Amino acid sequence: MSAASPKKTSRTEAVDHAKLGTAPNKTGTAGKRDRAREGREELMQRVSQFVMKHDVALTGSNLATIVAGLSGSDAGLARIFATREISRESISQSWLDEVGKMRSREDERADALEGLLDKVESSLSKFTETTQNAQSETSEHRGAIDAQISELAESAAAVGPGTGIDRLVDLSRVMLERIVQVEEAMKKSQAETAELKENLAEARAQADVDHLTRLPNRRAFERQLELAAKRAEENGDRLSLGFCDVDHFKSINDTHGHDAGDRVLVAIANTLKKHAGKHLFAARHGGEEFVVLFPGLNAQDASDRLDEIRIDLSSRQMVNRDNGKSFGRITFSAGVSAVQNPDDTRGALTRADAALYEAKESGRDRVHIG
């Protein structure tokens, strides 16, 4: 099915909030200030409506969670809010507390790991600098002592034994041997430090990879999105992104088991990798959700590309290798939006998320533009 811009409605508060930041384009610094002010005013209104509607406490932790969910600054949290609203499940203070704790734990774990890697990298850099300086000084001292030993040996030979110079020569040679041993130890230490740095770089890279699908994870995607948005503005290029969600994934897990469900996610990831290139950067956002970045493409062209991937995936016949039963057609629904500028990354994610829900409600297995 070809992508088409969906007609916007106001079905639910959860979908409406995704339109934040879609005011008519304005140019110049004044226009940006006006858009930012309008966005803040609308967000404040939505937060107020949310608090009153669900009768939750007006606390700092509540506000942080609500703002992150309603503004789209945390796309995963926005998805949780939207799902709750669309399913018409109640939002209580206890539920909000649990969501806030879950979000805080995830951020704390990621921040702790990143902080630890930073400390290790800093320590290794200081150690490398220290050993290099020490090795340089040791090498200079060794050369000087070696020259002095030669002079002493000549003097000892000239005056003959019994003067104590020969004893001094022996001690100097022992010292020189120890200096050589220290140099060798420092060389070995430098090699080990270089290996540790390589392992550290690999650990950083692994921290950005989803271990099931081997695609970049959410944090890696968000960093890539920020960089791509800045680059697009500097070069005057277009930039679009898409949210994909596997259709009926729960039924796959329920029918075939979670191991089989994982293999389906890997198959989808491999399909995205096959289509990846200059105009596509894909990542796993979490669960059965994937995000795709389209540098250089407008929303319509990005939608067309994503539709090609959707058709490619749905045309495949996948079988559960454990029991030989077919999974049926594996499809996904997707929403696409254009990133207007570096300040619009969260808004673009939220618009794409809303378009994804419209695709789901329109029958699934399709791509909508938001």
mmCIF file of C-alpha atoms in Angstrom, residues 31-363:
data_model
loop_
_atom_site.group_PDB
_atom_site.id
_atom_site.type_symbol
_atom_site.label_atom_id
_atom_site.label_comp_id
_atom_site.label_asym_id
_atom_site.label_seq_id
_atom_site.Cartn_x
_atom_site.Cartn_y
_atom_site.Cartn_z
ATOM 1 C CA GLY A 31 9.893 33.047 14.249
ATOM 2 C CA LYS A 32 11.829 30.423 16.188
ATOM 3 C CA ARG A 33 11.140 32.258 19.464
ATOM 4 C CA ASP A 34 7.429 32.459 18.616
ATOM 5 C CA ARG A 35 7.258 28.735 17.838
ATOM 6 C CA ALA A 36 9.110 27.873 21.042
ATOM 7 C CA ARG A 37 6.746 30.055 23.080
ATOM 8 C CA GLU A 38 3.673 28.549 21.430
ATOM 9 C CA GLY A 39 5.040 25.079 22.083
ATOM 10 C CA ARG A 40 5.610 25.825 25.766
ATOM 11 C CA GLU A 41 2.142 27.277 26.178
ATOM 12 C CA GLU A 42 0.507 24.284 24.517
ATOM 13 C CA LEU A 43 2.584 21.852 26.569
ATOM 14 C CA MET A 44 1.640 23.642 29.806
ATOM 15 C CA GLN A 45 -2.009 23.407 28.851
ATOM 16 C CA ARG A 46 -1.742 19.687 28.102
ATOM 17 C CA VAL A 47 0.110 19.001 31.362
ATOM 18 C CA SER A 48 -2.576 20.894 33.276
ATOM 19 C CA GLN A 49 -5.360 18.970 31.537
ATOM 20 C CA PHE A 50 -3.592 15.668 32.214
ATOM 21 C CA VAL A 51 -3.150 16.405 35.926
ATOM 22 C CA MET A 52 -6.798 17.436 36.346
ATOM 23 C CA LYS A 53 -8.211 14.623 34.205
ATOM 24 C CA HIS A 54 -6.381 11.847 36.055
ATOM 25 C CA ASP A 55 -6.378 13.521 39.478
ATOM 26 C CA VAL A 56 -2.673 12.953 40.154
ATOM 27 C CA ALA A 57 -0.491 14.868 42.588
ATOM 28 C CA LEU A 58 1.323 17.979 41.389
ATOM 29 C CA THR A 59 4.832 16.908 42.425
ATOM 30 C CA GLY A 60 8.237 17.382 40.855
ATOM 31 C CA SER A 61 8.626 13.698 39.963
ATOM 32 C CA ASN A 62 5.117 13.580 38.498
ATOM 33 C CA LEU A 63 5.736 16.685 36.404
ATOM 34 C CA ALA A 64 9.039 15.302 35.095
ATOM 35 C CA THR A 65 7.355 12.086 33.978
ATOM 36 C CA ILE A 66 4.268 13.802 32.544
ATOM 37 C CA VAL A 67 6.260 16.422 30.634
ATOM 38 C CA ALA A 68 8.589 13.771 29.207
ATOM 39 C CA GLY A 69 5.596 11.721 28.052
ATOM 40 C CA LEU A 70 3.431 14.521 26.676
ATOM 41 C CA SER A 71 6.220 16.530 25.020
ATOM 42 C CA GLY A 72 7.797 13.511 23.332
ATOM 43 C CA SER A 73 11.215 14.230 24.880
ATOM 44 C CA ASP A 74 11.176 10.536 25.798
ATOM 45 C CA ALA A 75 9.608 8.741 22.843
ATOM 46 C CA GLY A 76 9.354 5.445 24.722
ATOM 47 C CA LEU A 77 7.480 7.120 27.544
ATOM 48 C CA ALA A 78 5.233 8.915 25.059
ATOM 49 C CA ARG A 79 4.384 5.513 23.589
ATOM 50 C CA ILE A 80 3.464 4.151 27.043
ATOM 51 C CA PHE A 81 1.171 7.134 27.679
ATOM 52 C CA ALA A 82 -0.445 6.857 24.252
ATOM 53 C CA THR A 83 -1.046 3.119 24.623
ATOM 54 C CA ARG A 84 -2.685 3.675 27.999
ATOM 55 C CA GLU A 85 -4.961 6.370 26.616
ATOM 56 C CA ILE A 86 -5.975 4.482 23.483
ATOM 57 C CA SER A 87 -6.778 1.312 25.476
ATOM 58 C CA ARG A 88 -8.798 3.537 27.847
ATOM 59 C CA GLU A 89 -7.000 2.102 30.870
ATOM 60 C CA SER A 90 -6.990 4.272 33.954
ATOM 61 C CA ILE A 91 -3.951 6.330 34.888
ATOM 62 C CA SER A 92 -3.510 6.352 38.648
ATOM 63 C CA GLN A 93 -0.895 7.826 40.927
ATOM 64 C CA SER A 94 0.543 4.362 41.630
ATOM 65 C CA TRP A 95 0.828 3.657 37.891
ATOM 66 C CA LEU A 96 2.521 7.016 37.329
ATOM 67 C CA ASP A 97 4.933 6.317 40.206
ATOM 68 C CA GLU A 98 5.897 2.960 38.693
ATOM 69 C CA VAL A 99 6.415 4.461 35.230
ATOM 70 C CA GLY A 100 8.592 7.198 36.714
ATOM 71 C CA LYS A 101 10.689 4.668 38.642
ATOM 72 C CA MET A 102 11.103 2.479 35.563
ATOM 73 C CA ARG A 103 12.266 5.450 33.477
ATOM 74 C CA SER A 104 14.603 6.598 36.246
ATOM 75 C CA ARG A 105 16.165 3.139 36.634
ATOM 76 C CA GLU A 106 16.829 2.834 32.898
ATOM 77 C CA ASP A 107 18.431 6.274 32.729
ATOM 78 C CA GLU A 108 20.487 5.657 35.877
ATOM 79 C CA ARG A 109 21.854 2.353 34.539
ATOM 80 C CA ALA A 110 22.793 3.896 31.201
ATOM 81 C CA ASP A 111 24.323 6.981 32.815
ATOM 82 C CA ALA A 112 26.252 4.872 35.337
ATOM 83 C CA LEU A 113 27.734 2.715 32.588
ATOM 84 C CA GLU A 114 28.685 5.727 30.498
ATOM 85 C CA GLY A 115 30.220 7.442 33.539
ATOM 86 C CA LEU A 116 32.241 4.344 34.400
ATOM 87 C CA LEU A 117 33.563 4.081 30.836
ATOM 88 C CA ASP A 118 34.542 7.770 30.950
ATOM 89 C CA LYS A 119 36.490 7.240 34.188
ATOM 90 C CA VAL A 120 38.318 4.194 32.848
ATOM 91 C CA GLU A 121 39.209 6.032 29.649
ATOM 92 C CA SER A 122 40.508 9.038 31.600
ATOM 93 C CA SER A 123 42.624 6.833 33.871
ATOM 94 C CA LEU A 124 44.097 4.974 30.912
ATOM 95 C CA SER A 125 44.994 8.229 29.167
ATOM 96 C CA LYS A 126 46.770 9.569 32.278
ATOM 97 C CA PHE A 127 48.591 6.268 32.788
ATOM 98 C CA THR A 128 49.717 6.224 29.141
ATOM 99 C CA GLU A 129 51.038 9.782 29.416
ATOM 100 C CA THR A 130 52.898 8.970 32.644
ATOM 101 C CA THR A 131 54.532 5.818 31.290
ATOM 102 C CA GLN A 132 55.547 7.532 28.047
ATOM 103 C CA ASN A 133 57.227 10.365 29.978
ATOM 104 C CA ALA A 134 58.908 7.900 32.333
ATOM 105 C CA GLN A 135 60.139 5.750 29.464
ATOM 106 C CA SER A 136 61.590 8.790 27.706
ATOM 107 C CA GLU A 137 63.470 9.899 30.850
ATOM 108 C CA THR A 138 64.638 6.358 31.602
ATOM 109 C CA SER A 139 65.994 5.988 28.086
ATOM 110 C CA GLU A 140 67.967 9.228 28.443
ATOM 111 C CA HIS A 141 69.404 8.146 31.830
ATOM 112 C CA ARG A 142 70.318 4.721 30.454
ATOM 113 C CA GLY A 143 72.258 6.289 27.619
ATOM 114 C CA ALA A 144 74.134 8.612 29.986
ATOM 115 C CA ILE A 145 74.973 5.799 32.450
ATOM 116 C CA ASP A 146 76.110 3.528 29.609
ATOM 117 C CA ALA A 147 78.532 6.211 28.407
ATOM 118 C CA GLN A 148 79.842 6.769 31.938
ATOM 119 C CA ILE A 149 80.360 3.038 32.467
ATOM 120 C CA SER A 150 82.526 2.928 29.350
ATOM 121 C CA GLU A 151 84.683 5.790 30.679
ATOM 122 C CA LEU A 152 84.969 4.157 34.112
ATOM 123 C CA ALA A 153 85.970 0.841 32.557
ATOM 124 C CA GLU A 154 88.727 2.560 30.600
ATOM 125 C CA SER A 155 89.934 4.294 33.763
ATOM 126 C CA ALA A 156 89.886 1.033 35.733
ATOM 127 C CA ALA A 157 91.937 -0.687 33.054
ATOM 128 C CA ALA A 158 94.455 2.175 33.059
ATOM 129 C CA VAL A 159 95.076 2.293 36.826
ATOM 130 C CA GLY A 160 94.809 -1.430 37.425
ATOM 131 C CA PRO A 161 92.924 -3.446 40.068
ATOM 132 C CA GLY A 162 92.566 -2.550 43.710
ATOM 133 C CA THR A 163 91.484 1.052 43.283
ATOM 134 C CA GLY A 164 87.743 0.412 43.729
ATOM 135 C CA ILE A 165 86.928 1.707 40.274
ATOM 136 C CA ASP A 166 86.361 -1.835 38.989
ATOM 137 C CA ARG A 167 83.824 -2.355 41.803
ATOM 138 C CA LEU A 168 82.053 0.857 40.796
ATOM 139 C CA VAL A 169 81.934 -0.364 37.197
ATOM 140 C CA ASP A 170 80.283 -3.635 38.308
ATOM 141 C CA LEU A 171 77.650 -1.806 40.361
ATOM 142 C CA SER A 172 76.934 0.577 37.487
ATOM 143 C CA ARG A 173 76.423 -2.353 35.134
ATOM 144 C CA VAL A 174 73.923 -3.930 37.575
ATOM 145 C CA MET A 175 72.061 -0.606 37.738
ATOM 146 C CA LEU A 176 72.049 -0.383 33.942
ATOM 147 C CA GLU A 177 70.619 -3.899 33.687
ATOM 148 C CA ARG A 178 67.800 -2.959 36.067
ATOM 149 C CA ILE A 179 67.046 0.171 34.043
ATOM 150 C CA VAL A 180 66.776 -1.989 30.916
ATOM 151 C CA GLN A 181 64.365 -4.299 32.770
ATOM 152 C CA VAL A 182 62.252 -1.297 33.795
ATOM 153 C CA GLU A 183 62.176 -0.107 30.196
ATOM 154 C CA GLU A 184 60.991 -3.513 29.019
ATOM 155 C CA ALA A 185 58.301 -3.568 31.715
ATOM 156 C CA MET A 186 57.084 -0.125 30.655
ATOM 157 C CA LYS A 187 56.965 -1.209 27.005
ATOM 158 C CA LYS A 188 54.886 -4.202 28.010
ATOM 159 C CA SER A 189 52.674 -1.965 30.136
ATOM 160 C CA GLN A 190 52.131 0.386 27.198
ATOM 161 C CA ALA A 191 51.131 -2.530 24.974
ATOM 162 C CA GLU A 192 48.666 -3.744 27.611
ATOM 163 C CA THR A 193 47.276 -0.211 27.967
ATOM 164 C CA ALA A 194 46.761 0.020 24.202
ATOM 165 C CA GLU A 195 44.887 -3.287 24.326
ATOM 166 C CA LEU A 196 42.757 -1.999 27.205
ATOM 167 C CA LYS A 197 41.896 1.102 25.165
ATOM 168 C CA GLU A 198 40.813 -1.093 22.265
ATOM 169 C CA ASN A 199 38.643 -3.133 24.625
ATOM 170 C CA LEU A 200 37.198 0.071 26.056
ATOM 171 C CA ALA A 201 36.320 1.333 22.565
ATOM 172 C CA GLU A 202 34.666 -2.013 21.867
ATOM 173 C CA ALA A 203 32.739 -1.806 25.143
ATOM 174 C CA ARG A 204 31.475 1.657 24.190
ATOM 175 C CA ALA A 205 30.415 0.335 20.813
ATOM 176 C CA GLN A 206 28.667 -2.647 22.429
ATOM 177 C CA ALA A 207 26.833 -0.300 24.795
ATOM 178 C CA ASP A 208 25.247 1.256 21.695
ATOM 179 C CA VAL A 209 24.162 -2.087 20.199
ATOM 180 C CA ASP A 210 20.982 -4.048 20.811
ATOM 181 C CA HIS A 211 22.241 -7.488 21.789
ATOM 182 C CA LEU A 212 19.393 -9.416 20.157
ATOM 183 C CA THR A 213 19.205 -7.812 16.722
ATOM 184 C CA ARG A 214 22.725 -6.287 16.591
ATOM 185 C CA LEU A 215 21.170 -3.044 15.381
ATOM 186 C CA PRO A 216 22.044 0.233 17.121
ATOM 187 C CA ASN A 217 19.905 0.754 20.227
ATOM 188 C CA ARG A 218 17.692 3.687 21.204
ATOM 189 C CA ARG A 219 20.471 5.760 22.781
ATOM 190 C CA ALA A 220 22.691 5.328 19.730
ATOM 191 C CA PHE A 221 19.818 6.322 17.446
ATOM 192 C CA GLU A 222 19.057 9.456 19.430
ATOM 193 C CA ARG A 223 22.684 10.576 19.224
ATOM 194 C CA GLN A 224 22.711 9.864 15.497
ATOM 195 C CA LEU A 225 19.465 11.809 15.095
ATOM 196 C CA GLU A 226 20.897 14.873 16.851
ATOM 197 C CA LEU A 227 24.019 14.796 14.674
ATOM 198 C CA ALA A 228 22.027 14.241 11.476
ATOM 199 C CA ALA A 229 19.677 17.131 12.285
ATOM 200 C CA LYS A 230 22.587 19.529 12.818
ATOM 201 C CA ARG A 231 24.300 18.313 9.659
ATOM 202 C CA ALA A 232 21.107 18.662 7.632
ATOM 203 C CA GLU A 233 20.645 22.264 8.771
ATOM 204 C CA GLU A 234 24.278 23.154 8.026
ATOM 205 C CA ASN A 235 24.112 21.639 4.522
ATOM 206 C CA GLY A 236 20.552 22.671 3.739
ATOM 207 C CA ASP A 237 19.530 19.009 3.356
ATOM 208 C CA ARG A 238 16.268 17.252 4.149
ATOM 209 C CA LEU A 239 15.896 14.764 6.970
ATOM 210 C CA SER A 240 13.058 12.403 7.855
ATOM 211 C CA LEU A 241 12.509 9.609 10.325
ATOM 212 C CA GLY A 242 10.127 6.706 10.805
ATOM 213 C CA PHE A 243 8.695 4.631 13.634
ATOM 214 C CA CYS A 244 7.908 0.962 12.881
ATOM 215 C CA ASP A 245 5.928 -1.412 15.072
ATOM 216 C CA VAL A 246 5.471 -5.133 14.320
ATOM 217 C CA ASP A 247 1.797 -5.978 13.809
ATOM 218 C CA HIS A 248 0.196 -8.519 16.178
ATOM 219 C CA PHE A 249 3.539 -9.302 17.790
ATOM 220 C CA LYS A 250 1.917 -10.373 21.056
ATOM 221 C CA SER A 251 0.009 -13.109 19.241
ATOM 222 C CA ILE A 252 3.289 -14.350 17.722
ATOM 223 C CA ASN A 253 4.779 -14.680 21.196
ATOM 224 C CA ASP A 254 1.606 -16.265 22.587
ATOM 225 C CA THR A 255 1.318 -18.780 19.744
ATOM 226 C CA HIS A 256 4.938 -19.673 19.039
ATOM 227 C CA GLY A 257 6.793 -18.654 22.205
ATOM 228 C CA HIS A 258 9.196 -15.842 23.019
ATOM 229 C CA ASP A 259 12.226 -17.529 21.449
ATOM 230 C CA ALA A 260 10.398 -17.680 18.141
ATOM 231 C CA GLY A 261 9.307 -14.074 18.640
ATOM 232 C CA ASP A 262 12.945 -13.091 19.092
ATOM 233 C CA ARG A 263 13.826 -14.786 15.811
ATOM 234 C CA VAL A 264 11.106 -12.764 14.090
ATOM 235 C CA LEU A 265 12.638 -9.552 15.465
ATOM 236 C CA VAL A 266 16.045 -10.634 14.184
ATOM 237 C CA ALA A 267 14.552 -11.328 10.747
ATOM 238 C CA ILE A 268 13.010 -7.845 10.665
ATOM 239 C CA ALA A 269 16.313 -6.318 11.775
ATOM 240 C CA ASN A 270 18.123 -8.186 8.979
ATOM 241 C CA THR A 271 15.587 -6.847 6.472
ATOM 242 C CA LEU A 272 16.269 -3.313 7.668
ATOM 243 C CA LYS A 273 20.031 -3.926 7.457
ATOM 244 C CA LYS A 274 19.644 -5.146 3.892
ATOM 245 C CA HIS A 275 18.004 -1.868 2.907
ATOM 246 C CA ALA A 276 20.348 0.295 4.989
ATOM 247 C CA GLY A 277 22.806 2.591 3.262
ATOM 248 C CA LYS A 278 23.368 6.250 2.542
ATOM 249 C CA HIS A 279 19.665 7.064 2.887
ATOM 250 C CA LEU A 280 18.714 4.784 5.780
ATOM 251 C CA PHE A 281 19.938 4.290 9.349
ATOM 252 C CA ALA A 282 17.924 1.778 11.377
ATOM 253 C CA ALA A 283 17.884 0.976 15.094
ATOM 254 C CA ARG A 284 15.838 -1.018 17.559
ATOM 255 C CA HIS A 285 13.935 1.338 19.805
ATOM 256 C CA GLY A 286 12.762 -1.357 22.208
ATOM 257 C CA GLY A 287 10.380 -4.307 22.257
ATOM 258 C CA GLU A 288 8.932 -4.778 18.765
ATOM 259 C CA GLU A 289 9.612 -1.150 17.794
ATOM 260 C CA PHE A 290 12.208 0.018 15.302
ATOM 261 C CA VAL A 291 13.209 3.535 14.276
ATOM 262 C CA VAL A 292 14.636 4.552 10.925
ATOM 263 C CA LEU A 293 16.490 7.709 9.925
ATOM 264 C CA PHE A 294 16.413 8.956 6.323
ATOM 265 C CA PRO A 295 19.128 11.591 5.675
ATOM 266 C CA GLY A 296 18.553 13.560 2.480
ATOM 267 C CA LEU A 297 14.930 12.485 2.028
ATOM 268 C CA ASN A 298 11.671 14.369 2.543
ATOM 269 C CA ALA A 299 8.764 12.686 4.329
ATOM 270 C CA GLN A 300 7.134 11.374 1.150
ATOM 271 C CA ASP A 301 10.339 9.849 -0.238
ATOM 272 C CA ALA A 302 11.160 8.367 3.172
ATOM 273 C CA SER A 303 7.648 6.929 3.339
ATOM 274 C CA ASP A 304 8.102 5.341 -0.085
ATOM 275 C CA ARG A 305 11.395 3.759 1.011
ATOM 276 C CA LEU A 306 9.850 2.421 4.198
ATOM 277 C CA ASP A 307 6.913 1.077 2.197
ATOM 278 C CA GLU A 308 9.347 -0.884 0.007
ATOM 279 C CA ILE A 309 10.809 -2.461 3.134
ATOM 280 C CA ARG A 310 7.306 -3.235 4.427
ATOM 281 C CA ILE A 311 6.405 -4.998 1.162
ATOM 282 C CA ASP A 312 9.713 -6.896 1.134
ATOM 283 C CA LEU A 313 9.108 -8.191 4.660
ATOM 284 C CA SER A 314 5.449 -9.095 4.161
ATOM 285 C CA SER A 315 6.234 -11.068 0.986
ATOM 286 C CA ARG A 316 8.461 -13.492 2.862
ATOM 287 C CA GLN A 317 7.197 -16.811 4.169
ATOM 288 C CA MET A 318 8.593 -17.380 7.645
ATOM 289 C CA VAL A 319 8.367 -20.712 9.431
ATOM 290 C CA ASN A 320 8.924 -21.602 13.075
ATOM 291 C CA ARG A 321 11.922 -23.913 12.822
ATOM 292 C CA ASP A 322 11.006 -25.584 16.133
ATOM 293 C CA ASN A 323 7.695 -27.026 14.922
ATOM 294 C CA GLY A 324 7.562 -26.281 11.205
ATOM 295 C CA LYS A 325 4.472 -24.094 11.576
ATOM 296 C CA SER A 326 4.173 -20.911 9.559
ATOM 297 C CA PHE A 327 4.225 -17.556 11.289
ATOM 298 C CA GLY A 328 1.915 -16.248 8.611
ATOM 299 C CA ARG A 329 2.629 -12.880 7.031
ATOM 300 C CA ILE A 330 4.900 -10.755 9.196
ATOM 301 C CA THR A 331 4.025 -7.094 8.740
ATOM 302 C CA PHE A 332 4.640 -3.792 10.423
ATOM 303 C CA SER A 333 2.880 -0.465 10.619
ATOM 304 C CA ALA A 334 4.877 2.742 10.425
ATOM 305 C CA GLY A 335 4.681 6.484 10.785
ATOM 306 C CA VAL A 336 7.002 8.955 9.069
ATOM 307 C CA SER A 337 7.676 12.633 9.678
ATOM 308 C CA ALA A 338 10.124 15.298 8.509
ATOM 309 C CA VAL A 339 12.649 16.842 10.908
ATOM 310 C CA GLN A 340 12.352 20.602 10.385
ATOM 311 C CA ASN A 341 15.478 21.654 12.297
ATOM 312 C CA PRO A 342 17.737 20.502 15.171
ATOM 313 C CA ASP A 343 15.187 21.773 17.716
ATOM 314 C CA ASP A 344 12.469 19.630 16.106
ATOM 315 C CA THR A 345 13.921 16.158 16.710
ATOM 316 C CA ARG A 346 11.575 15.339 19.603
ATOM 317 C CA GLY A 347 8.613 16.829 17.824
ATOM 318 C CA ALA A 348 9.393 14.803 14.703
ATOM 319 C CA LEU A 349 9.597 11.592 16.757
ATOM 320 C CA THR A 350 6.284 12.351 18.362
ATOM 321 C CA ARG A 351 4.592 13.147 15.037
ATOM 322 C CA ALA A 352 5.914 9.913 13.550
ATOM 323 C CA ASP A 353 4.658 8.040 16.597
ATOM 324 C CA ALA A 354 1.190 9.547 16.168
ATOM 325 C CA ALA A 355 1.202 8.666 12.465
ATOM 326 C CA LEU A 356 2.146 5.107 13.422
ATOM 327 C CA TYR A 357 -0.922 4.855 15.642
ATOM 328 C CA GLU A 358 -3.093 6.158 12.832
ATOM 329 C CA ALA A 359 -1.634 3.444 10.591
ATOM 330 C CA LYS A 360 -2.480 0.854 13.260
ATOM 331 C CA GLU A 361 -6.030 2.127 13.618
ATOM 332 C CA SER A 362 -6.466 2.261 9.839
ATOM 333 C CA GLY A 363 -5.898 -1.470 9.495
#
